[in-house]
């Protein structure tokens, strides 16, 4: 027991140290990215993926992606997505997959017609290869992760360990943000998303991964804190990550994290007996007090501007005309493109260029659903229906998956405000498909056919 506690604390300190050395020696971020892949490959190769090691390696990559991006560690923009896909395929070589999971191969095939449209319609000024990689790497990553994880048996405790592994590099990300802007009050001047408080990187993506980190360390706090020391550590981590997420001034990721937590607590309460509900009421009260404290401190550090941000007001307190930071215009334009090109769509990755004529500039879509409609037409509708319905149907015989609805909502909300820029929504979506058992199965590597 003591060794476990020391190990957990040691890993936290180690990942704080990673942020420190990358901040002072930025080049080491690239070394860090390469080492994750190499060490992960060695682990999977030696173990033959007997205990689903690829899930742990991939989870770590997902947790580290935003840090690598903001520090220039990625070898290319899709490095983590391609790495995750590699490990998922590598894992399938050792431990196979469910034949029913091939429904996600159908999902991939539905995206192909729009690729041909792009090849035929793209002008000479468009880099077709870059456009296709940027827009299809996320959906392909989701499909391959889903094929690996569909009905794969895993114990609940092991699932929690996967989340813990994902959370460690999120600690590094948070520490790096603190080093980048230790004094929030000096850099917050308005209510728009703030790049200074987001490590100089996209606030939307930073808040997304920090929102996921909030959920990870909240679950560790209420379910896996076995001592007062662990409880204290997890409270501090939850508060620290929540605060840095809030001050990015990007609302989507934080709201998503809160929704995940509320959904989990509601599920626990619904299935608990009378004694359990009494304990959960205490958890609700303490969680509320902690949340109010974090929000109050955030408001103080931002001079009250964060409250105006969430109330959709500018720095002077005036109501903003749009509620989604201009995304409504993009969504409306994409729906119009779908109506005009309902069968095949405008082509994978081309909606940005088509919208430029109407909006006066090339703006990437933040909404994966309307992008699917605009670029893939009716095939996009069918593709989305597969993604939406498959996990829900699978959950009917998988009610022990206590995180299912939280994971599903993370994917659904994230693709509506941050598309699939990172591997996080793809990987977390696939986690919905795991066959989770409270009692650890004898052979976790086996799958149902």
Short mmCIF file of C-alpha atoms in Angstrom, two decimals:
data_model
loop_
_atom_site.label_atom_id
_atom_site.label_comp_id
_atom_site.label_asym_id
_atom_site.label_seq_id
_atom_site.Cartn_x
_atom_site.Cartn_y
_atom_site.Cartn_z
CA UNK A 1 0.00 0.00 0.00
CA UNK A 2 2.74 2.44 0.94
CA UNK A 3 4.69 1.70 -2.24
CA UNK A 4 1.57 2.48 -4.28
CA UNK A 5 1.17 5.84 -2.57
CA UNK A 6 4.82 6.70 -3.09
CA UNK A 7 4.58 5.63 -6.72
CA UNK A 8 1.54 7.83 -7.37
CA UNK A 9 3.14 10.86 -5.73
CA UNK A 10 6.44 10.15 -7.46
CA UNK A 11 4.74 10.07 -10.87
CA UNK A 12 3.07 13.40 -10.17
CA UNK A 13 6.38 14.99 -9.20
CA UNK A 14 8.09 13.42 -12.21
CA UNK A 15 5.55 14.90 -14.61
CA UNK A 16 5.78 18.30 -12.97
CA UNK A 17 9.54 18.04 -13.54
CA UNK A 18 8.93 17.20 -17.23
CA UNK A 19 7.04 20.48 -17.62
CA UNK A 20 9.87 22.33 -15.89
CA UNK A 21 12.66 21.04 -18.12
CA UNK A 22 10.61 21.49 -21.32
CA UNK A 23 9.85 25.08 -20.32
CA UNK A 24 13.53 25.91 -19.90
CA UNK A 25 14.80 23.63 -22.70
CA UNK A 26 12.03 23.59 -25.34
CA UNK A 27 13.91 21.27 -27.69
CA UNK A 28 13.45 18.45 -25.17
CA UNK A 29 9.75 18.41 -26.06
CA UNK A 30 10.63 16.65 -29.33
CA UNK A 31 12.79 14.15 -27.44
CA UNK A 32 9.87 13.58 -25.06
CA UNK A 33 7.50 12.90 -27.98
CA UNK A 34 9.89 10.40 -29.56
CA UNK A 35 10.59 8.67 -26.24
CA UNK A 36 6.88 8.14 -25.58
CA UNK A 37 6.58 6.28 -28.86
CA UNK A 38 9.78 4.25 -28.46
CA UNK A 39 9.15 3.25 -24.84
CA UNK A 40 5.53 2.47 -25.66
CA UNK A 41 6.59 0.24 -28.53
CA UNK A 42 9.05 -1.64 -26.32
CA UNK A 43 6.38 -2.18 -23.64
CA UNK A 44 3.88 -3.58 -26.13
CA UNK A 45 6.48 -5.69 -27.92
CA UNK A 46 7.74 -7.32 -24.72
CA UNK A 47 4.29 -7.93 -23.28
CA UNK A 48 2.71 -9.05 -26.58
CA UNK A 49 -0.19 -6.83 -25.48
CA UNK A 50 -1.36 -9.49 -23.02
CA UNK A 51 -2.92 -6.88 -20.74
CA UNK A 52 -3.99 -4.32 -23.33
CA UNK A 53 -0.81 -2.31 -22.93
CA UNK A 54 -1.63 -0.40 -26.12
CA UNK A 55 -4.51 1.26 -24.25
CA UNK A 56 -2.12 2.64 -21.64
CA UNK A 57 0.40 3.84 -24.22
CA UNK A 58 -2.32 5.46 -26.32
CA UNK A 59 -3.92 7.06 -23.26
CA UNK A 60 -0.58 8.61 -22.34
CA UNK A 61 -0.15 9.96 -25.88
CA UNK A 62 -3.64 11.47 -25.78
CA UNK A 63 -2.94 13.14 -22.44
CA UNK A 64 0.38 14.54 -23.71
CA UNK A 65 -0.80 15.79 -27.12
CA UNK A 66 -1.69 19.37 -26.18
CA UNK A 67 1.58 19.81 -24.25
CA UNK A 68 3.53 18.51 -27.24
CA UNK A 69 1.68 20.83 -29.59
CA UNK A 70 2.09 23.96 -27.52
CA UNK A 71 5.82 23.30 -27.01
CA UNK A 72 6.61 22.26 -30.59
CA UNK A 73 7.21 18.64 -29.67
CA UNK A 74 5.00 17.08 -32.33
CA UNK A 75 6.90 15.90 -35.39
CA UNK A 76 3.79 17.00 -37.33
CA UNK A 77 0.28 18.14 -36.45
CA UNK A 78 -1.15 14.63 -36.61
CA UNK A 79 1.74 12.90 -34.81
CA UNK A 80 -0.31 11.72 -31.84
CA UNK A 81 -3.29 10.60 -33.93
CA UNK A 82 -1.07 8.53 -36.21
CA UNK A 83 0.82 7.14 -33.21
CA UNK A 84 -2.42 6.11 -31.52
CA UNK A 85 -3.61 4.47 -34.74
CA UNK A 86 -0.31 2.61 -35.00
CA UNK A 87 -0.58 1.22 -31.48
CA UNK A 88 -4.22 0.23 -31.93
CA UNK A 89 -3.35 -1.72 -35.10
CA UNK A 90 -0.27 -3.16 -33.41
CA UNK A 91 -2.44 -4.32 -30.52
CA UNK A 92 -4.88 -6.00 -32.88
CA UNK A 93 -2.04 -8.05 -34.36
CA UNK A 94 -1.53 -9.65 -30.95
CA UNK A 95 -5.06 -9.81 -29.58
CA UNK A 96 -7.44 -9.61 -32.55
CA UNK A 97 -10.77 -7.74 -32.46
CA UNK A 98 -14.51 -8.31 -32.54
CA UNK A 99 -15.98 -8.95 -35.99
CA UNK A 100 -18.95 -6.75 -35.10
CA UNK A 101 -16.49 -3.86 -34.78
CA UNK A 102 -16.21 -3.83 -38.56
CA UNK A 103 -19.22 -1.52 -38.50
CA UNK A 104 -16.54 1.15 -38.09
CA UNK A 105 -14.96 0.01 -41.34
CA UNK A 106 -18.30 0.87 -42.93
CA UNK A 107 -17.99 4.29 -41.26
CA UNK A 108 -14.61 4.78 -42.96
CA UNK A 109 -15.96 3.64 -46.33
CA UNK A 110 -18.74 6.22 -46.09
CA UNK A 111 -16.09 8.95 -45.99
CA UNK A 112 -14.37 7.82 -49.20
CA UNK A 113 -16.78 9.31 -51.81
CA UNK A 114 -16.02 12.83 -50.55
CA UNK A 115 -12.30 12.14 -51.01
CA UNK A 116 -12.88 11.60 -54.75
CA UNK A 117 -14.91 14.82 -54.86
CA UNK A 118 -11.98 16.66 -53.29
CA UNK A 119 -9.50 15.24 -55.79
CA UNK A 120 -11.74 16.31 -58.67
CA UNK A 121 -12.84 19.70 -57.35
CA UNK A 122 -9.76 21.08 -55.55
CA UNK A 123 -7.90 23.80 -57.40
CA UNK A 124 -4.15 24.07 -57.88
CA UNK A 125 -3.87 26.41 -54.90
CA UNK A 126 -5.07 23.71 -52.48
CA UNK A 127 -2.69 21.15 -51.00
CA UNK A 128 -4.95 18.09 -51.29
CA UNK A 129 -2.73 15.85 -49.17
CA UNK A 130 -2.63 18.35 -46.31
CA UNK A 131 -6.36 19.02 -46.49
CA UNK A 132 -7.25 15.32 -46.38
CA UNK A 133 -4.87 14.53 -43.52
CA UNK A 134 -6.16 17.47 -41.48
CA UNK A 135 -9.84 16.60 -41.91
CA UNK A 136 -9.78 12.80 -41.99
CA UNK A 137 -7.11 11.92 -39.42
CA UNK A 138 -9.59 12.44 -36.56
CA UNK A 139 -12.37 10.24 -37.99
CA UNK A 140 -9.85 7.55 -39.02
CA UNK A 141 -8.30 7.61 -35.53
CA UNK A 142 -11.77 7.21 -34.01
CA UNK A 143 -12.61 4.28 -36.28
CA UNK A 144 -9.39 2.37 -35.61
CA UNK A 145 -9.58 2.95 -31.85
CA UNK A 146 -13.20 1.78 -31.93
CA UNK A 147 -12.38 -1.39 -33.85
CA UNK A 148 -9.78 -2.28 -31.23
CA UNK A 149 -11.90 -1.48 -28.19
CA UNK A 150 -15.32 -2.72 -29.29
CA UNK A 151 -16.54 -5.28 -26.70
CA UNK A 152 -13.01 -5.78 -25.41
CA UNK A 153 -13.27 -7.02 -21.83
CA UNK A 154 -11.56 -4.98 -19.17
CA UNK A 155 -11.89 -4.54 -15.42
CA UNK A 156 -13.19 -1.27 -14.01
CA UNK A 157 -10.06 -0.78 -11.93
CA UNK A 158 -7.90 -1.17 -15.04
CA UNK A 159 -10.05 1.41 -16.84
CA UNK A 160 -9.41 3.81 -13.99
CA UNK A 161 -5.67 3.14 -14.31
CA UNK A 162 -5.89 4.00 -18.02
CA UNK A 163 -7.44 7.33 -17.04
CA UNK A 164 -4.74 7.86 -14.44
CA UNK A 165 -2.04 7.30 -17.07
CA UNK A 166 -3.82 9.81 -19.32
CA UNK A 167 -3.92 12.27 -16.43
CA UNK A 168 -0.19 12.34 -15.68
CA UNK A 169 0.83 14.34 -18.79
CA UNK A 170 -2.17 16.62 -18.20
CA UNK A 171 -0.43 17.52 -14.94
CA UNK A 172 2.64 18.41 -17.02
CA UNK A 173 0.46 20.58 -19.26
CA UNK A 174 -1.01 22.41 -16.26
CA UNK A 175 2.39 23.02 -14.65
CA UNK A 176 3.71 24.32 -17.99
CA UNK A 177 0.79 26.76 -18.19
CA UNK A 178 1.65 28.05 -14.72
CA UNK A 179 5.29 28.53 -15.74
CA UNK A 180 4.23 30.27 -18.96
CA UNK A 181 1.92 32.75 -17.21
CA UNK A 182 2.35 32.63 -13.42
CA UNK A 183 0.39 35.88 -12.93
CA UNK A 184 -3.03 35.70 -14.52
CA UNK A 185 -4.06 39.23 -13.58
CA UNK A 186 -1.32 40.75 -15.74
CA UNK A 187 -2.48 39.17 -19.02
CA UNK A 188 -6.29 39.12 -18.77
CA UNK A 189 -7.74 42.28 -20.30
CA UNK A 190 -10.90 41.09 -22.05
CA UNK A 191 -13.43 38.26 -22.20
CA UNK A 192 -12.21 36.60 -25.40
CA UNK A 193 -10.35 33.27 -25.37
CA UNK A 194 -6.88 34.01 -24.02
CA UNK A 195 -3.76 32.62 -25.71
CA UNK A 196 -1.48 33.97 -22.97
CA UNK A 197 -3.17 31.88 -20.29
CA UNK A 198 -3.20 28.90 -22.69
CA UNK A 199 0.54 28.58 -23.14
CA UNK A 200 0.47 30.51 -26.41
CA UNK A 201 -1.59 27.73 -27.96
CA UNK A 202 -5.25 27.36 -28.94
CA UNK A 203 -7.40 27.99 -25.84
CA UNK A 204 -10.12 25.71 -27.20
CA UNK A 205 -7.85 22.67 -27.32
CA UNK A 206 -6.19 23.52 -24.00
CA UNK A 207 -9.52 23.84 -22.19
CA UNK A 208 -10.66 20.56 -23.77
CA UNK A 209 -7.79 18.53 -22.35
CA UNK A 210 -7.96 20.34 -18.99
CA UNK A 211 -11.70 19.66 -18.81
CA UNK A 212 -10.91 15.99 -19.31
CA UNK A 213 -8.25 16.30 -16.60
CA UNK A 214 -10.85 17.72 -14.23
CA UNK A 215 -12.95 14.61 -14.69
CA UNK A 216 -9.99 12.25 -14.30
CA UNK A 217 -8.80 13.66 -10.99
CA UNK A 218 -12.31 14.15 -9.66
CA UNK A 219 -12.95 10.43 -10.15
CA UNK A 220 -9.69 9.65 -8.42
CA UNK A 221 -10.74 11.90 -5.55
CA UNK A 222 -14.13 10.30 -4.89
CA UNK A 223 -13.40 6.69 -5.89
CA UNK A 224 -9.71 5.91 -5.53
CA UNK A 225 -8.32 8.06 -2.72
CA UNK A 226 -7.33 5.46 -0.14
CA UNK A 227 -5.79 7.83 2.38
CA UNK A 228 -6.01 11.43 3.55
CA UNK A 229 -2.77 12.14 1.70
CA UNK A 230 -4.16 10.86 -1.61
CA UNK A 231 -7.40 12.78 -1.04
CA UNK A 232 -5.43 15.97 -0.44
CA UNK A 233 -3.27 15.40 -3.53
CA UNK A 234 -6.30 14.81 -5.73
CA UNK A 235 -8.15 17.85 -4.35
CA UNK A 236 -5.14 20.02 -5.15
CA UNK A 237 -4.79 18.55 -8.65
CA UNK A 238 -8.50 18.94 -9.38
CA UNK A 239 -8.49 22.55 -8.16
CA UNK A 240 -5.25 23.43 -9.97
CA UNK A 241 -6.37 21.96 -13.30
CA UNK A 242 -9.86 23.47 -12.99
CA UNK A 243 -8.49 26.93 -12.30
CA UNK A 244 -6.07 26.87 -15.24
CA UNK A 245 -8.84 25.55 -17.47
CA UNK A 246 -11.26 28.29 -16.45
CA UNK A 247 -8.76 31.11 -17.08
CA UNK A 248 -8.19 30.02 -20.69
CA UNK A 249 -11.54 31.80 -21.18
CA UNK A 250 -12.54 28.98 -23.52
CA UNK A 251 -15.84 27.71 -22.17
CA UNK A 252 -16.39 24.53 -24.16
CA UNK A 253 -13.83 22.27 -22.50
CA UNK A 254 -14.70 23.37 -18.97
CA UNK A 255 -18.44 23.02 -19.46
CA UNK A 256 -17.81 19.57 -20.93
CA UNK A 257 -15.73 18.56 -17.90
CA UNK A 258 -18.46 19.76 -15.54
CA UNK A 259 -21.12 17.88 -17.50
CA UNK A 260 -19.03 14.69 -17.29
CA UNK A 261 -18.72 15.04 -13.51
CA UNK A 262 -22.42 15.85 -12.98
CA UNK A 263 -23.41 12.91 -15.18
CA UNK A 264 -21.22 10.53 -13.17
CA UNK A 265 -22.55 11.76 -9.81
CA UNK A 266 -26.15 11.49 -11.04
CA UNK A 267 -25.51 7.93 -12.21
CA UNK A 268 -23.99 6.97 -8.85
CA UNK A 269 -26.93 8.49 -7.01
CA UNK A 270 -29.50 6.77 -9.23
CA UNK A 271 -28.02 3.32 -8.69
CA UNK A 272 -27.11 3.71 -5.00
CA UNK A 273 -29.06 2.30 -2.07
CA UNK A 274 -30.38 4.52 0.72
CA UNK A 275 -27.10 4.45 2.66
CA UNK A 276 -25.13 5.23 -0.50
CA UNK A 277 -27.39 8.17 -1.34
CA UNK A 278 -26.80 9.69 2.09
CA UNK A 279 -23.02 9.53 1.51
CA UNK A 280 -23.41 10.96 -1.98
CA UNK A 281 -25.35 13.93 -0.64
CA UNK A 282 -22.29 14.78 1.43
CA UNK A 283 -20.14 14.41 -1.69
CA UNK A 284 -22.50 16.79 -3.53
CA UNK A 285 -22.15 19.41 -0.80
CA UNK A 286 -18.36 19.15 -0.61
CA UNK A 287 -18.07 19.21 -4.40
CA UNK A 288 -20.26 22.30 -4.50
CA UNK A 289 -18.15 24.08 -1.89
CA UNK A 290 -14.93 23.16 -3.72
CA UNK A 291 -16.36 24.36 -7.03
CA UNK A 292 -17.51 27.67 -5.56
CA UNK A 293 -14.04 28.19 -4.06
CA UNK A 294 -12.32 27.52 -7.39
CA UNK A 295 -14.72 29.82 -9.24
CA UNK A 296 -14.34 32.61 -6.66
CA UNK A 297 -10.54 32.45 -6.88
CA UNK A 298 -10.72 32.43 -10.70
CA UNK A 299 -13.00 35.48 -10.62
CA UNK A 300 -10.58 37.30 -8.32
CA UNK A 301 -7.59 36.49 -10.53
CA UNK A 302 -9.41 37.66 -13.69
CA UNK A 303 -10.86 40.77 -12.03
CA UNK A 304 -14.39 39.51 -12.58
CA UNK A 305 -13.97 39.13 -16.33
CA UNK A 306 -14.48 35.37 -16.24
CA UNK A 307 -18.03 35.89 -14.97
CA UNK A 308 -18.74 38.18 -17.91
CA UNK A 309 -17.26 35.61 -20.28
CA UNK A 310 -19.64 32.90 -19.11
CA UNK A 311 -22.52 35.39 -19.16
CA UNK A 312 -21.63 36.08 -22.83
CA UNK A 313 -20.68 39.71 -22.18
CA UNK A 314 -17.71 41.80 -23.24
CA UNK A 315 -15.28 43.51 -20.84
CA UNK A 316 -17.68 46.46 -20.45
CA UNK A 317 -20.55 44.19 -19.53
CA UNK A 318 -22.40 44.51 -22.85
CA UNK A 319 -24.28 41.48 -24.16
CA UNK A 320 -22.58 39.91 -27.19
CA UNK A 321 -24.67 39.34 -30.31
CA UNK A 322 -23.45 35.76 -30.77
CA UNK A 323 -23.22 33.10 -28.08
CA UNK A 324 -20.72 30.74 -29.69
CA UNK A 325 -17.87 33.07 -30.63
CA UNK A 326 -18.86 33.35 -34.29
CA UNK A 327 -19.35 29.61 -34.73
CA UNK A 328 -23.02 30.11 -35.55
CA UNK A 329 -22.08 31.71 -38.87
CA UNK A 330 -19.82 28.80 -39.76
CA UNK A 331 -22.48 26.24 -38.83
CA UNK A 332 -25.14 28.08 -40.82
CA UNK A 333 -22.82 28.24 -43.83
CA UNK A 334 -22.09 24.51 -43.57
CA UNK A 335 -25.77 23.63 -43.37
CA UNK A 336 -26.36 25.75 -46.48
CA UNK A 337 -23.53 23.90 -48.24
CA UNK A 338 -25.19 20.61 -47.31
CA UNK A 339 -28.55 21.73 -48.69
CA UNK A 340 -26.90 22.77 -51.96
CA UNK A 341 -24.76 19.59 -52.16
CA UNK A 342 -26.89 17.06 -50.30
CA UNK A 343 -25.78 13.87 -52.03
CA UNK A 344 -21.96 13.83 -52.15
CA UNK A 345 -21.17 17.02 -50.26
CA UNK A 346 -18.60 19.61 -51.33
CA UNK A 347 -15.64 17.29 -50.74
CA UNK A 348 -13.55 16.32 -47.72
CA UNK A 349 -11.79 19.39 -46.37
CA UNK A 350 -13.22 21.81 -48.93
CA UNK A 351 -15.99 23.41 -46.85
CA UNK A 352 -13.47 25.91 -45.48
CA UNK A 353 -12.69 27.17 -48.96
CA UNK A 354 -16.34 27.14 -50.05
CA UNK A 355 -17.34 29.17 -46.97
CA UNK A 356 -14.67 31.77 -47.71
CA UNK A 357 -16.84 33.16 -50.49
CA UNK A 358 -19.67 33.83 -48.06
CA UNK A 359 -17.81 34.73 -44.85
CA UNK A 360 -14.94 36.62 -46.48
CA UNK A 361 -12.18 34.44 -45.03
CA UNK A 362 -11.02 30.87 -44.63
CA UNK A 363 -12.09 29.65 -41.19
CA UNK A 364 -11.78 26.01 -40.14
CA UNK A 365 -14.92 24.35 -38.84
CA UNK A 366 -15.26 23.78 -35.08
CA UNK A 367 -18.25 21.49 -35.44
CA UNK A 368 -17.63 17.98 -36.69
CA UNK A 369 -21.32 17.24 -37.23
CA UNK A 370 -22.07 20.15 -39.58
CA UNK A 371 -18.70 19.56 -41.29
CA UNK A 372 -19.68 15.96 -41.99
CA UNK A 373 -22.93 17.15 -43.52
CA UNK A 374 -21.35 19.84 -45.67
CA UNK A 375 -18.40 17.80 -46.91
CA UNK A 376 -19.90 14.30 -47.13
CA UNK A 377 -23.59 14.89 -47.79
CA UNK A 378 -25.95 11.98 -47.09
CA UNK A 379 -22.92 9.75 -46.54
CA UNK A 380 -21.98 12.07 -43.68
CA UNK A 381 -25.43 11.60 -42.13
CA UNK A 382 -25.07 7.82 -42.29
CA UNK A 383 -21.54 8.02 -40.88
CA UNK A 384 -22.70 10.10 -37.91
CA UNK A 385 -25.64 7.79 -37.23
CA UNK A 386 -23.20 4.87 -36.96
CA UNK A 387 -21.09 6.81 -34.47
CA UNK A 388 -24.08 7.89 -32.42
CA UNK A 389 -26.08 4.67 -32.33
CA UNK A 390 -23.42 1.96 -32.02
CA UNK A 391 -22.22 2.77 -28.47
CA UNK A 392 -25.77 3.30 -27.20
CA UNK A 393 -26.91 -0.07 -28.54
CA UNK A 394 -23.81 -1.70 -27.04
CA UNK A 395 -24.46 -0.12 -23.62
CA UNK A 396 -27.65 -2.15 -23.19
CA UNK A 397 -25.51 -5.18 -22.34
CA UNK A 398 -22.74 -3.14 -20.73
CA UNK A 399 -24.38 -1.37 -17.80
CA UNK A 400 -21.35 -1.95 -15.57
CA UNK A 401 -19.54 0.68 -17.64
CA UNK A 402 -20.02 3.47 -15.07
CA UNK A 403 -18.16 6.02 -17.19
CA UNK A 404 -20.11 5.33 -20.38
CA UNK A 405 -22.34 8.41 -20.41
CA UNK A 406 -19.53 10.72 -19.27
CA UNK A 407 -17.28 9.47 -22.08
CA UNK A 408 -20.06 9.63 -24.65
CA UNK A 409 -20.96 13.19 -23.67
CA UNK A 410 -17.30 14.22 -23.79
CA UNK A 411 -17.13 13.05 -27.40
CA UNK A 412 -20.45 14.58 -28.41
CA UNK A 413 -19.85 17.96 -26.77
CA UNK A 414 -16.20 18.19 -27.85
CA UNK A 415 -16.89 17.58 -31.54
CA UNK A 416 -19.45 20.39 -31.34
CA UNK A 417 -16.99 23.04 -30.14
CA UNK A 418 -13.51 21.75 -30.99
CA UNK A 419 -14.16 19.31 -33.86
CA UNK A 420 -11.52 16.55 -33.85
CA UNK A 421 -8.35 18.65 -33.78
CA UNK A 422 -6.84 16.34 -31.18
CA UNK A 423 -6.97 12.60 -30.58
CA UNK A 424 -8.86 13.00 -27.28
CA UNK A 425 -12.47 12.81 -28.59
CA UNK A 426 -11.59 9.82 -30.81
CA UNK A 427 -9.92 7.87 -28.01
CA UNK A 428 -12.47 8.71 -25.32
CA UNK A 429 -15.32 7.80 -27.69
CA UNK A 430 -13.74 4.37 -28.19
CA UNK A 431 -13.49 3.92 -24.41
CA UNK A 432 -17.32 3.88 -24.45
CA UNK A 433 -17.16 0.61 -26.37
CA UNK A 434 -15.13 -1.36 -23.83
CA UNK A 435 -16.92 -4.19 -22.08
CA UNK A 436 -16.28 -3.06 -18.52
CA UNK A 437 -16.64 -5.47 -15.63
CA UNK A 438 -16.53 -4.56 -11.97
CA UNK A 439 -14.83 -7.91 -11.37
CA UNK A 440 -11.65 -8.17 -13.41
CA UNK A 441 -12.04 -10.86 -16.11
CA UNK A 442 -9.66 -13.78 -16.25
CA UNK A 443 -8.43 -12.88 -19.72
CA UNK A 444 -8.67 -9.14 -20.35
CA UNK A 445 -7.23 -9.49 -23.81
CA UNK A 446 -10.08 -11.61 -25.13
CA UNK A 447 -12.92 -10.11 -27.19
CA UNK A 448 -16.43 -11.10 -28.08
CA UNK A 449 -17.16 -12.07 -31.64
#
